[in-house]
Amino acid sequence: MGKVYLEYIKSNFLAFYMRIEREIIGRLKVWKDAPSRKPLLLRGARQIGKTWVMETFGRECFKYCVKFDFDRQQELKSVFLATKDPQRLIKELSLYCEQPVVAGETLIIFDEIQECEEALNSLKYFCDEAPEYHIIAAGSLLGVAVKKRRMTVPVGKVRIIDMFPVTFKEFLLASDVRTYEYIESLHEIRHLPEIIMSKLRTEYRRYQVSGGMPEAVVALLDNQGIGAVESALQDILDLYELDFAKYAEPREIPRIHAIWHSLPAQLSKENRKFVYKVIKSGARSKDYEDALMWLEDAGMIYRVFSLSKPGMPLSAYEETDAFKVYACDCGLLRRLAHLPATVVTDPIANYTEFKGALAENAVLQSIKPLMDGQTPYYWTSPGTAEVEFVIQWGDEIIPIEVKAEENISGSSLSVYFKKYAPRHRMRFSMLNLQYNEGLLSSPAPLAGWLDKWMFLIR
């Protein structure tokens, strides 16, 4: 009975997940039709739906789709050990699938590719000798596994696309399509009707509860109850803990664990700069740098570095010894902090600094997929001001302030403006949408439309 029930839950999850439209599939369609196409590596944190996206893309855009899972099908490794010739590989692999492998008509999926270094290396030969085949690969903790096993990624011979958890934009399309379509239809920046604002606030708070991990999103949107949401998030956190033991060096495991579990405390400080002594009294940066890089490579955290000044390019002014650390997903951060869902959904709940931290994490989660591999920075003026994020958008540098609710008191953005006079600046809060003299004030739920706002104000 237990097995039957689990299969039912799994099928129900997949059925609902089909209703969540992932924007990354649009990028995959562009890759499919590119004249100079290379094999593609899909990179991202665990449990964000990479396999589902690859299979959905295959079903929607190809006549055939075949998947080779190097974790479940260990015998596949012998195929790649025997030859590097793409044509021979295709003939051998065809014996392991029911659908035909036809150039231009079949999507070839290499899943859990980190389990077979020879398969990873074969992408080079497919790029050079058989570019007519569409190959997409992904793997659990691919960046971590490559480093640990000293595997070689065929740089220059593959296209790498980063994938992220479900964004609020995708969440809103699944939860309230009419509100989503209203925002999409905007062609000017103007105050939104109060009914739209009310719906945005409600759905955004629900999103901060579930975050963007597909299983948790489905549990919430399918009205399975908050217990199911919490269980889904806890299962992912438990899986991450197991990953520490499986993929990290033994001496790094306790340090990775300590950093990961320190995130709520790090972000609950008024000054959210990462402080090593929060992890452990007497902790030194040199002892924890490898552990921080492990979490970054796993896609579990984002490091946002401080700027000495907001100059072009921003990377030239990065201060590597001062940074903030955010989780890849606000739902996981909330669960990691043991913050009850009822507190998040209550608009008047007072959980002070952590409320601001959750707001910042959610905004970062919204804008990161729009930044083409870049991560925002932050700016401080000693003792007077801090701007949560500073981004480079084309030829502009944009300061971004984040407020958890409607209280926008504080002079940080004004201090920045007086010092550097940017053409545009932004504030995300729970206030209505407006634009005035270079300042875009946007509801935080609409951070995922950053590219739209930038187009409209330029």
Coordinates of C-alpha atoms in Angstrom, one line a residue:
M1 CA 0.0 0.0 0.0
G2 CA 2.8 2.4 0.9
K3 CA 4.5 1.9 -2.5
V4 CA 1.2 2.5 -4.3
Y5 CA 0.6 5.7 -2.4
L6 CA 4.0 7.0 -3.2
E7 CA 3.5 6.3 -6.9
Y8 CA 0.2 8.2 -6.6
I9 CA 1.9 11.2 -5.0
K10 CA 4.6 11.1 -7.7
S11 CA 2.1 11.0 -10.6
N12 CA 0.0 13.8 -9.0
F13 CA 3.2 15.9 -8.6
L14 CA 4.1 15.4 -12.3
A15 CA 0.6 16.1 -13.5
F16 CA 0.4 19.4 -11.6
Y17 CA 4.0 20.3 -12.5
M18 CA 3.0 20.2 -16.2
R19 CA 1.0 23.3 -15.5
I20 CA 4.1 25.3 -14.4
E21 CA 5.6 26.9 -17.5
R22 CA 9.3 27.2 -17.1
E23 CA 10.8 30.1 -19.0
I24 CA 14.1 28.3 -19.5
I25 CA 12.3 26.1 -22.1
G26 CA 12.2 29.2 -24.3
R27 CA 16.0 29.5 -24.1
L28 CA 16.3 25.8 -25.0
K29 CA 14.2 26.4 -28.1
V30 CA 16.6 29.2 -29.2
W31 CA 19.5 26.7 -28.7
K32 CA 17.7 24.1 -30.7
D33 CA 17.5 26.3 -33.8
A34 CA 20.9 28.0 -33.5
P35 CA 23.0 27.4 -36.6
S36 CA 26.3 27.0 -34.6
R37 CA 24.7 24.8 -31.9
K38 CA 27.0 23.0 -29.4
P39 CA 26.0 20.3 -27.0
L40 CA 24.4 21.9 -24.0
L41 CA 25.1 21.5 -20.2
L42 CA 22.3 22.4 -17.9
R43 CA 23.6 23.6 -14.6
G44 CA 21.8 24.3 -11.3
A45 CA 21.1 23.2 -7.7
R46 CA 19.6 19.9 -6.8
Q47 CA 15.8 19.3 -7.0
I48 CA 15.0 22.4 -9.2
G49 CA 13.5 20.3 -12.0
K50 CA 16.4 19.9 -14.5
T51 CA 15.3 16.4 -15.6
W52 CA 11.7 17.4 -16.0
V53 CA 12.7 20.4 -18.1
M54 CA 14.8 18.3 -20.4
E55 CA 12.1 15.7 -20.9
T56 CA 9.4 18.3 -21.4
F57 CA 11.5 20.1 -23.9
G58 CA 12.1 16.8 -25.7
R59 CA 8.4 16.0 -25.8
E60 CA 7.3 19.5 -27.0
C61 CA 10.0 20.3 -29.5
F62 CA 11.3 17.0 -31.0
K63 CA 9.7 14.0 -32.8
Y64 CA 11.7 11.7 -30.5
C65 CA 13.3 12.0 -27.1
V66 CA 15.7 9.5 -25.6
K67 CA 17.3 9.7 -22.1
F68 CA 20.4 7.9 -20.8
D69 CA 20.8 8.0 -17.0
F70 CA 24.4 7.2 -16.0
D71 CA 23.4 6.7 -12.4
R72 CA 20.7 4.1 -13.0
Q73 CA 22.2 2.6 -16.2
Q74 CA 25.8 1.8 -15.1
E75 CA 26.3 -0.4 -18.1
L76 CA 26.3 2.7 -20.3
K77 CA 29.8 3.6 -19.1
S78 CA 31.3 0.7 -21.1
V79 CA 29.9 2.2 -24.3
F80 CA 31.9 5.4 -23.8
L81 CA 35.0 3.5 -22.6
A82 CA 35.1 1.6 -25.9
T83 CA 35.1 4.5 -28.3
K84 CA 35.1 8.3 -28.8
D85 CA 33.6 8.2 -32.3
P86 CA 30.2 9.9 -32.2
Q87 CA 28.7 7.8 -35.0
R88 CA 29.7 4.6 -33.3
L89 CA 28.4 5.9 -29.9
I90 CA 25.0 6.7 -31.5
K91 CA 24.8 3.1 -32.9
E92 CA 25.7 1.6 -29.5
L93 CA 23.4 3.9 -27.5
S94 CA 20.5 3.1 -29.9
L95 CA 20.5 -0.4 -28.4
Y96 CA 19.5 1.0 -25.0
C97 CA 16.4 3.0 -26.1
E98 CA 13.1 2.2 -27.7
Q99 CA 12.8 5.4 -29.8
P100 CA 15.1 6.0 -32.8
V101 CA 18.0 8.4 -32.7
V102 CA 17.7 10.5 -35.8
A103 CA 19.8 13.6 -36.3
G104 CA 17.6 16.8 -36.2
E105 CA 14.6 14.8 -34.9
T106 CA 15.7 13.3 -31.6
L107 CA 16.7 15.0 -28.4
I108 CA 19.4 13.0 -26.7
I109 CA 19.5 13.5 -22.9
F110 CA 22.5 12.6 -20.9
D111 CA 21.3 12.7 -17.3
E112 CA 23.5 12.4 -14.2
I113 CA 26.5 12.8 -16.5
Q114 CA 28.8 13.4 -13.6
E115 CA 28.8 9.6 -13.1
C116 CA 30.6 9.1 -16.4
E117 CA 33.6 11.3 -17.2
E118 CA 34.0 9.7 -20.7
A119 CA 30.4 10.7 -21.6
L120 CA 31.2 14.3 -20.5
N121 CA 34.3 14.3 -22.6
S122 CA 32.4 12.9 -25.6
L123 CA 30.5 16.2 -25.9
K124 CA 33.7 17.6 -27.4
Y125 CA 33.6 15.0 -30.2
F126 CA 29.9 15.5 -30.8
C127 CA 30.6 19.3 -31.2
D128 CA 33.4 18.8 -33.6
E129 CA 32.3 15.8 -35.6
A130 CA 28.6 15.4 -35.3
P131 CA 27.0 18.8 -34.6
E132 CA 23.8 17.7 -36.3
Y133 CA 22.7 15.8 -33.1
H134 CA 20.9 17.7 -30.4
I135 CA 22.5 16.7 -27.0
I136 CA 21.6 18.1 -23.7
A137 CA 23.2 17.0 -20.4
A138 CA 22.8 17.6 -16.7
G139 CA 23.9 16.2 -13.4
S140 CA 23.5 16.4 -9.7
L141 CA 26.1 18.8 -8.2
L142 CA 27.9 18.8 -11.5
G143 CA 30.3 21.6 -10.6
V144 CA 31.2 19.9 -7.3
A145 CA 31.6 16.4 -8.9
V146 CA 33.9 17.8 -11.6
K147 CA 36.2 19.4 -9.1
K148 CA 36.3 16.5 -6.7
R149 CA 37.1 13.9 -9.4
R150 CA 39.3 16.3 -11.4
M151 CA 37.1 15.7 -14.4
T152 CA 37.7 17.7 -17.6
V153 CA 34.8 19.8 -19.0
P154 CA 35.3 20.4 -22.8
V155 CA 35.5 24.2 -22.5
G156 CA 34.5 25.9 -25.7
K157 CA 32.9 22.8 -27.0
V158 CA 29.7 23.0 -24.9
R159 CA 27.1 25.6 -24.2
I160 CA 26.3 26.1 -20.5
I161 CA 23.0 27.4 -19.4
D162 CA 22.2 28.0 -15.7
M163 CA 18.9 26.9 -14.3
F164 CA 17.2 28.3 -11.2
P165 CA 14.3 27.4 -8.9
V166 CA 10.8 28.3 -10.0
T167 CA 10.6 32.1 -10.0
F168 CA 7.7 34.1 -8.7
K169 CA 6.9 35.1 -12.2
E170 CA 6.4 31.4 -13.1
F171 CA 4.6 30.8 -9.8
L172 CA 2.1 33.6 -10.5
L173 CA 1.4 32.3 -14.0
A174 CA 0.4 29.0 -12.4
S175 CA -1.4 30.4 -9.4
D176 CA -3.2 33.5 -10.8
V177 CA -3.1 33.7 -14.6
R178 CA -5.3 36.8 -14.8
T179 CA -3.0 38.9 -12.6
Y180 CA 0.0 37.6 -14.5
E181 CA -1.6 38.6 -17.8
Y182 CA -2.4 42.0 -16.5
I183 CA 1.3 42.6 -15.5
E184 CA 2.4 41.3 -18.9
S185 CA 0.0 43.6 -20.7
L186 CA 1.5 46.8 -19.2
H187 CA 3.1 49.1 -21.7
E188 CA 3.8 52.0 -19.3
I189 CA 4.7 52.4 -15.7
R190 CA 1.6 53.4 -13.7
H191 CA -0.2 52.7 -10.5
L192 CA -1.7 49.3 -10.4
P193 CA -5.4 48.8 -9.3
E194 CA -5.7 47.9 -5.6
I195 CA -7.2 44.5 -6.5
I196 CA -4.0 43.7 -8.5
M197 CA -1.8 44.9 -5.6
S198 CA -3.8 42.8 -3.2
K199 CA -3.4 39.7 -5.3
L200 CA 0.3 40.3 -5.8
R201 CA 0.9 40.6 -2.0
T202 CA -1.1 37.5 -1.3
E203 CA 0.6 35.3 -3.9
Y204 CA 4.1 36.7 -3.1
R205 CA 3.7 35.8 0.6
R206 CA 2.6 32.3 -0.4
Y207 CA 5.7 32.1 -2.7
Q208 CA 7.9 33.1 0.2
V209 CA 6.5 30.2 2.1
S210 CA 7.1 27.5 -0.6
G211 CA 10.0 29.1 -2.4
G212 CA 10.7 27.8 -5.9
M213 CA 11.5 24.1 -5.4
P214 CA 9.0 22.4 -7.7
E215 CA 7.8 19.8 -5.2
A216 CA 7.1 22.5 -2.6
V217 CA 5.4 24.7 -5.2
V218 CA 3.2 21.9 -6.4
A219 CA 2.2 21.0 -2.8
L220 CA 1.2 24.6 -2.2
L221 CA -0.6 25.3 -5.4
D222 CA -2.4 21.9 -5.3
N223 CA -3.7 22.8 -1.8
Q224 CA -2.1 19.8 -0.2
G225 CA -1.7 21.7 3.1
I226 CA 1.2 23.4 4.7
G227 CA 2.3 20.1 6.2
A228 CA 3.0 18.8 2.7
V229 CA 5.0 22.0 1.8
E230 CA 7.1 21.7 5.0
S231 CA 7.7 18.0 4.3
A232 CA 8.8 18.7 0.8
L233 CA 11.2 21.4 1.9
Q234 CA 12.6 19.3 4.7
D235 CA 13.2 16.4 2.4
I236 CA 15.3 18.6 0.2
L237 CA 17.3 19.9 3.1
D238 CA 17.9 16.4 4.3
L239 CA 19.0 15.4 0.8
Y240 CA 21.5 18.3 0.8
E241 CA 22.9 17.1 4.1
L242 CA 23.5 13.7 2.5
D243 CA 25.2 15.4 -0.5
F244 CA 27.7 16.9 1.9
A245 CA 28.8 13.5 2.9
K246 CA 28.7 12.0 -0.6
Y247 CA 30.5 14.8 -2.6
A248 CA 32.6 16.8 -0.1
E249 CA 36.0 16.0 1.3
P250 CA 35.7 14.5 4.8
R251 CA 37.5 17.4 6.4
E252 CA 35.2 19.9 4.7
I253 CA 31.9 18.3 5.7
P254 CA 31.6 19.9 9.2
R255 CA 32.6 23.3 7.8
I256 CA 30.0 23.1 4.9
H257 CA 27.4 22.0 7.4
A258 CA 28.3 24.8 9.8
I259 CA 28.1 27.5 7.1
W260 CA 24.8 26.2 5.7
H261 CA 23.2 26.2 9.1
S262 CA 24.6 29.6 10.0
L263 CA 22.7 31.3 7.1
P264 CA 19.6 32.3 9.2
A265 CA 21.9 33.8 11.9
Q266 CA 24.1 35.6 9.3
L267 CA 21.0 37.2 7.6
S268 CA 19.3 38.0 10.9
K269 CA 21.9 40.6 11.8
E270 CA 21.1 44.2 11.0
N271 CA 24.4 44.3 9.0
R272 CA 24.1 41.2 6.9
K273 CA 27.8 41.0 6.0
F274 CA 29.0 37.4 6.4
V275 CA 30.9 37.1 9.7
Y276 CA 33.0 34.0 10.4
K277 CA 32.6 34.1 14.2
V278 CA 28.9 33.5 13.7
I279 CA 29.8 30.1 12.4
K280 CA 32.2 29.3 15.3
S281 CA 34.1 31.4 17.8
G282 CA 37.6 31.9 16.5
A283 CA 36.7 30.8 12.9
R284 CA 39.1 32.2 10.2
S285 CA 38.3 32.9 6.6
K286 CA 41.1 30.7 5.3
D287 CA 39.6 27.7 7.1
Y288 CA 36.2 28.1 5.5
E289 CA 36.9 29.4 1.9
D290 CA 36.8 25.9 0.4
A291 CA 33.6 25.2 2.1
L292 CA 32.0 28.4 0.8
M293 CA 33.2 27.6 -2.7
W294 CA 31.7 24.0 -2.4
L295 CA 28.3 25.5 -1.5
E296 CA 28.6 28.0 -4.4
D297 CA 29.6 25.2 -6.9
A298 CA 26.6 23.2 -5.6
G299 CA 24.3 26.1 -6.5
M300 CA 23.1 26.3 -2.9
I301 CA 24.2 29.8 -2.1
Y302 CA 24.9 33.1 -3.7
R303 CA 27.7 35.3 -2.5
V304 CA 27.1 39.0 -3.0
F305 CA 30.3 41.0 -2.7
S306 CA 30.8 44.5 -1.6
L307 CA 32.0 47.3 -4.0
S308 CA 34.7 49.8 -3.2
K309 CA 32.8 52.0 -5.6
P310 CA 30.1 51.5 -8.3
G311 CA 32.4 51.8 -11.3
M312 CA 32.3 50.2 -14.7
P313 CA 32.8 47.3 -14.8
L314 CA 31.6 46.3 -11.4
S315 CA 33.9 43.3 -11.2
A316 CA 36.9 45.6 -11.2
Y317 CA 35.8 47.1 -7.8
E318 CA 34.8 43.9 -6.0
E319 CA 36.0 43.6 -2.4
T320 CA 36.6 39.9 -1.9
D321 CA 36.9 40.1 1.9
A322 CA 33.4 41.6 2.4
F323 CA 30.3 39.7 1.2
K324 CA 26.8 38.6 2.1
V325 CA 25.6 35.0 1.6
Y326 CA 22.0 34.2 0.5
A327 CA 20.3 30.9 -0.1
C328 CA 19.4 29.7 -3.6
D329 CA 15.8 29.6 -2.5
C330 CA 13.7 31.6 0.0
G331 CA 11.5 28.6 0.9
L332 CA 14.6 26.6 1.9
L333 CA 15.9 29.5 3.8
R334 CA 12.6 29.9 5.7
R335 CA 12.5 26.2 6.5
L336 CA 16.2 26.2 7.5
A337 CA 15.4 29.0 10.0
H338 CA 12.3 27.1 11.3
L339 CA 10.2 30.2 10.6
P340 CA 6.5 29.1 10.6
A341 CA 4.5 29.7 7.4
T342 CA 1.8 31.5 9.3
V343 CA 4.3 34.2 10.3
V344 CA 5.3 34.9 6.7
T345 CA 1.7 35.1 5.4
D346 CA 0.7 37.5 8.2
P347 CA 1.3 41.1 6.8
I348 CA 1.7 42.6 10.2
A349 CA 3.9 39.9 11.8
N350 CA 7.0 41.5 13.3
Y351 CA 10.1 39.4 12.7
T352 CA 12.3 42.4 12.2
E353 CA 15.7 41.7 10.6
F354 CA 14.9 38.3 9.2
K355 CA 11.8 39.7 7.5
G356 CA 14.1 42.0 5.6
A357 CA 16.5 39.2 4.9
L358 CA 13.7 37.0 3.4
A359 CA 12.6 40.0 1.3
E360 CA 16.2 40.5 0.0
N361 CA 16.6 36.8 -0.7
A362 CA 13.4 36.7 -2.7
V363 CA 14.3 39.7 -4.8
L364 CA 17.7 38.3 -5.5
Q365 CA 16.1 35.0 -6.6
S366 CA 13.9 37.0 -9.0
I367 CA 16.6 39.1 -10.7
K368 CA 19.4 36.5 -10.8
P369 CA 18.0 34.6 -13.8
L370 CA 17.9 37.9 -15.7
M371 CA 21.6 38.7 -15.3
D372 CA 23.2 36.4 -17.8
G373 CA 25.5 34.7 -15.3
Q374 CA 26.3 37.8 -13.2
T375 CA 25.6 38.2 -9.5
P376 CA 24.7 41.5 -8.0
Y377 CA 27.0 43.4 -5.7
Y378 CA 26.2 45.6 -2.7
W379 CA 27.4 49.0 -1.6
T380 CA 28.1 50.6 1.8
S381 CA 29.1 54.0 3.0
P382 CA 30.8 53.4 6.4
G383 CA 28.4 54.1 9.2
T384 CA 25.8 55.8 7.1
A385 CA 24.2 53.8 4.3
E386 CA 23.9 50.4 2.6
V387 CA 22.3 49.7 -0.8
E388 CA 21.2 46.0 -0.9
F389 CA 22.1 45.3 -4.5
V390 CA 24.0 47.1 -7.3
I391 CA 23.8 45.6 -10.8
Q392 CA 25.4 46.3 -14.2
W393 CA 22.7 46.5 -16.8
G394 CA 24.2 47.2 -20.3
D395 CA 26.0 50.5 -20.0
E396 CA 24.3 51.5 -16.7
I397 CA 25.0 50.7 -13.1
I398 CA 21.7 50.5 -11.1
P399 CA 21.4 50.7 -7.3
I400 CA 18.5 48.6 -5.9
E401 CA 17.0 49.1 -2.5
V402 CA 14.8 46.4 -0.9
K403 CA 12.2 47.0 1.8
A404 CA 10.1 44.2 3.3
E405 CA 6.8 46.1 3.5
E406 CA 5.6 49.6 2.9
N407 CA 7.9 51.4 5.3
I408 CA 10.5 53.0 3.0
S409 CA 12.2 55.2 5.6
G410 CA 16.0 55.4 5.5
S411 CA 18.4 57.5 3.5
S412 CA 20.7 54.8 1.9
L413 CA 19.4 55.3 -1.6
S414 CA 19.5 59.1 -1.2
V415 CA 23.1 58.9 0.0
Y416 CA 24.1 56.8 -3.0
F417 CA 22.3 59.2 -5.4
K418 CA 23.9 62.3 -4.0
K419 CA 27.4 60.6 -4.2
Y420 CA 27.2 59.0 -7.6
A421 CA 24.1 60.5 -9.4
P422 CA 23.0 57.4 -11.3
R423 CA 20.6 57.8 -14.3
H424 CA 18.2 55.3 -12.7
R425 CA 17.7 53.8 -9.3
M426 CA 15.2 51.2 -8.0
R427 CA 13.3 50.4 -4.9
F428 CA 11.4 47.2 -4.3
S429 CA 8.9 47.2 -1.5
M430 CA 5.2 46.5 -1.0
L431 CA 4.2 50.0 -2.3
N432 CA 2.6 50.5 -5.7
L433 CA 4.3 50.9 -9.0
Q434 CA 5.5 54.3 -10.0
Y435 CA 8.4 56.1 -11.7
N436 CA 9.5 59.6 -10.7
E437 CA 12.7 61.5 -11.7
G438 CA 14.8 58.4 -12.3
L439 CA 13.5 56.4 -9.3
L440 CA 11.5 53.3 -10.1
S441 CA 9.4 52.2 -7.2
S442 CA 8.1 48.7 -7.8
P443 CA 6.2 46.1 -5.8
A444 CA 8.8 43.4 -4.7
P445 CA 6.7 40.7 -6.4
L446 CA 7.4 42.4 -9.8
A447 CA 11.2 42.2 -9.4
G448 CA 11.1 39.4 -12.0
W449 CA 9.9 41.9 -14.6
L450 CA 13.1 44.0 -14.1
D451 CA 14.0 43.7 -17.8
K452 CA 10.5 45.1 -18.7
W453 CA 10.9 48.1 -16.3
M454 CA 14.3 48.9 -17.7
F455 CA 13.0 48.9 -21.2
L456 CA 10.1 51.2 -20.3
I457 CA 12.2 53.8 -18.3
R458 CA 15.1 54.1 -20.8

